[in-house]
């Protein structure tokens, strides 16, 4: 597929979006943060104060270093800046150390490292096909994608309230995807390897990468009907890939479920969009069936799906269901009363925007979602009121304290499973010609 | 995208920003200053360690100002809930007026009473008589912040939305941009949510008054404004324009016919509203007098603390406070205020159009701010509201003034530990208003209404006035940024301890004075023809 780059000069709206969200993040510096804050402070201390050989042995804190080495080096480089804010936080024995300087540094580090995410989003927006006729800015797919990525509710809430470095990591993922969409496969593979060495949860996406690169990069030609031409195998390319991607192997349940999707990637057309679809199925499959999955892992599926959603009508429908359900499932992460207005307001903002923008983008006959799906999403309101307001104030709070969490998880699981099935169906259905938007 | 979705996204974002500001705690200031200074002063010995200049906010120096207003509001809830109405404004054994006595008109008291009922149902300890003094807890802070948000949501924000959608001209995109910038004005957000006040209520009610007058509903407009007056007496800054506009309109309609009818209707609305608000206090004239005495304390001086008005700035050069007796100070300020207000109000009387009304609101409140007696720095918000109404028509001057007004309150924000919200909201406001309203692009002598200036400077025909105005804007922004940085990072020399606050107020004063002169000139010049047929009546 030929990708048309977004017209140069049309991206004057990107800096305001990026700056606006960064300024908003600065307002949350003093909001609630979870134990992940202490986790990262501890890793700053470990990497700063101890020799490398002790990094993965140190266990005076219960939050031992459990990310791959590249992340440890990342924390090490951050620690050099941290010492100017509050050197006490870099002492390993200062468990649960919280000072205004430490809070400020950690929060600002997330805001600044989000620069990688902003760069990744820029690259993805450049890969989006623009429609032929000139539309006004708000209706362009690249603008909608930029908002859906930069102002993503889940990322804002998990990174800047709960506290994590997902923006930084997802930046690498988006860059890798963008490179693949631009057919720069080696660069994409390199970025993915870096990502794998930053956080191993992305192993769930490795099968998709493996099969796609093997099929579309190592086999340089196809037969006319799309099946593989075995004679066109290029050992050089395979070696190049192998040299870059060293740890691609499937370890958990997810990839087994993704098997039919992987087969389709092998047998079907070579396009990078099909790759993106299979990647999504791997991520979502691992989320549904994996071992010790965090609710934050739903972002692994939501963010790449944004890229497909602005281009394809069917994907936009799946995106709306998955995003709304997935984002709502993050609500139990922020259980403090002070952050309640923030999560409700931000969720409303993002939901209103995604619905109206995608509907405008894919304006045409028929609706994006079926009536049952609309009813399900409207039901989320009732679930929200029940779990956030009614149940905590009722007498059952003492006897059944986990009931709100149970209701939330069960209700959202229906939506996530449904999105998974929709994605699978859209992949295995014979490929339609991409509609002109 | 449809307007309603853009409007709701703007409102939601405005609410998130407000709540984000209110989450900020007191101690961010200490360590942010330390961090900045440490990073910047590595090796530079002439920047002293900042702990010295933060001595005025150390725990031993008495109640910090932020908790002052916060505790005052909490105390009013306690007083209004537990004591009968007759005792609210009196000094009794139960009610010690020296400890944050009630000094706003009755509507504030009723509002506190409503909040007190809610507080009592959540946790009775919050409003227990005497025992709850100085009560602080995270839940209580959350409750108080929530009351401000709810009040804003009910009163202020709908008024802004309706104003921007129905009383401004331009495409819907432009209206939403104006709405966004209006809601993002940092001064109001920082004072209400950082410092803690309910300005959103009084300004919201005043805005409803303006809205009603703009739509031609004069009686409703008067009702709304009277409610605003009965909420905060400082709304008197806006009273003259309302009066002159309605009087001028009645005169235009003919004093013997419909004009008289209008006048009678408005007068009865005003009297009725006042009577309704003051009803419980009217049974005893002494009672009413006591309330008035509490609301208008005349025993204080010409100005308190550093404020960006004429008297404080003049005091730097000529010690006005010590030269004149306190009586002559009152007369001087009265005379100057009246003189400053007169031209604008007379013009409005003769030409009661909505455009003139908006300009008169700005001019009158600015005149009061600059020349009046006992002005607080927060009173600039009363000027900021009318100027926000002008965002659509005079974007460059409006943005400039609003930025300067936020800057003028910077010493107050620093005292409350609101440095980060101040920087974030000011940057956001400046950036987004310039990006969305593009004031610097549509910058010509015509759009800036520099006709009179051109005539005054006839001897310099080649001068590009628009270019000068643009550069004055850039310089002023740079100056405010520089002064903000300097105030935070440096310690003033020991023989000039108030150097930085005075620099801030003097700079702000110059900008306010310039705006005052400019807006008066605009009020007296003819509006461009394309505007006159779109303006309402």
mmCIF file of C-alpha atoms in Angstrom, chain A residues 16 20 37-38 41 46 55 123 130 140 150 157 160 190 205 231 245 261 267 269 273 290 309 315 323 338 349 435:
data_model
loop_
_atom_site.group_PDB
_atom_site.id
_atom_site.type_symbol
_atom_site.label_atom_id
_atom_site.label_comp_id
_atom_site.label_asym_id
_atom_site.label_seq_id
_atom_site.Cartn_x
_atom_site.Cartn_y
_atom_site.Cartn_z
ATOM 1 C CA UNK A 16 -0.310 23.245 20.599
ATOM 2 C CA UNK A 20 -1.214 21.731 26.018
ATOM 3 C CA UNK A 37 6.418 5.835 42.700
ATOM 4 C CA UNK A 38 8.414 4.086 45.399
ATOM 5 C CA UNK A 41 12.605 5.739 43.402
ATOM 6 C CA UNK A 46 19.864 1.058 43.316
ATOM 7 C CA UNK A 55 21.672 -4.219 40.636
ATOM 8 C CA UNK A 123 5.776 9.820 12.997
ATOM 9 C CA UNK A 130 -4.981 11.951 4.007
ATOM 10 C CA UNK A 140 -8.351 15.394 9.178
ATOM 11 C CA UNK A 150 -1.448 12.551 22.795
ATOM 12 C CA UNK A 157 -4.097 8.675 34.143
ATOM 13 C CA UNK A 160 0.826 11.046 35.450
ATOM 14 C CA UNK A 190 15.835 -2.186 15.898
ATOM 15 C CA UNK A 205 3.891 -8.626 20.373
ATOM 16 C CA UNK A 231 12.883 -19.239 -3.940
ATOM 17 C CA UNK A 245 16.292 -9.172 16.990
ATOM 18 C CA UNK A 261 -3.869 -14.783 13.098
ATOM 19 C CA UNK A 267 -0.486 -16.638 3.963
ATOM 20 C CA UNK A 269 -0.855 -10.034 1.674
ATOM 21 C CA UNK A 273 -1.551 -2.733 8.143
ATOM 22 C CA UNK A 290 -1.902 -14.059 29.855
ATOM 23 C CA UNK A 309 -9.216 3.611 13.753
ATOM 24 C CA UNK A 315 -11.686 -0.500 13.188
ATOM 25 C CA UNK A 323 -11.233 2.267 24.355
ATOM 26 C CA UNK A 338 -9.250 13.814 45.412
ATOM 27 C CA UNK A 349 -13.460 14.532 27.534
ATOM 28 C CA UNK A 435 -12.325 3.061 1.178
#
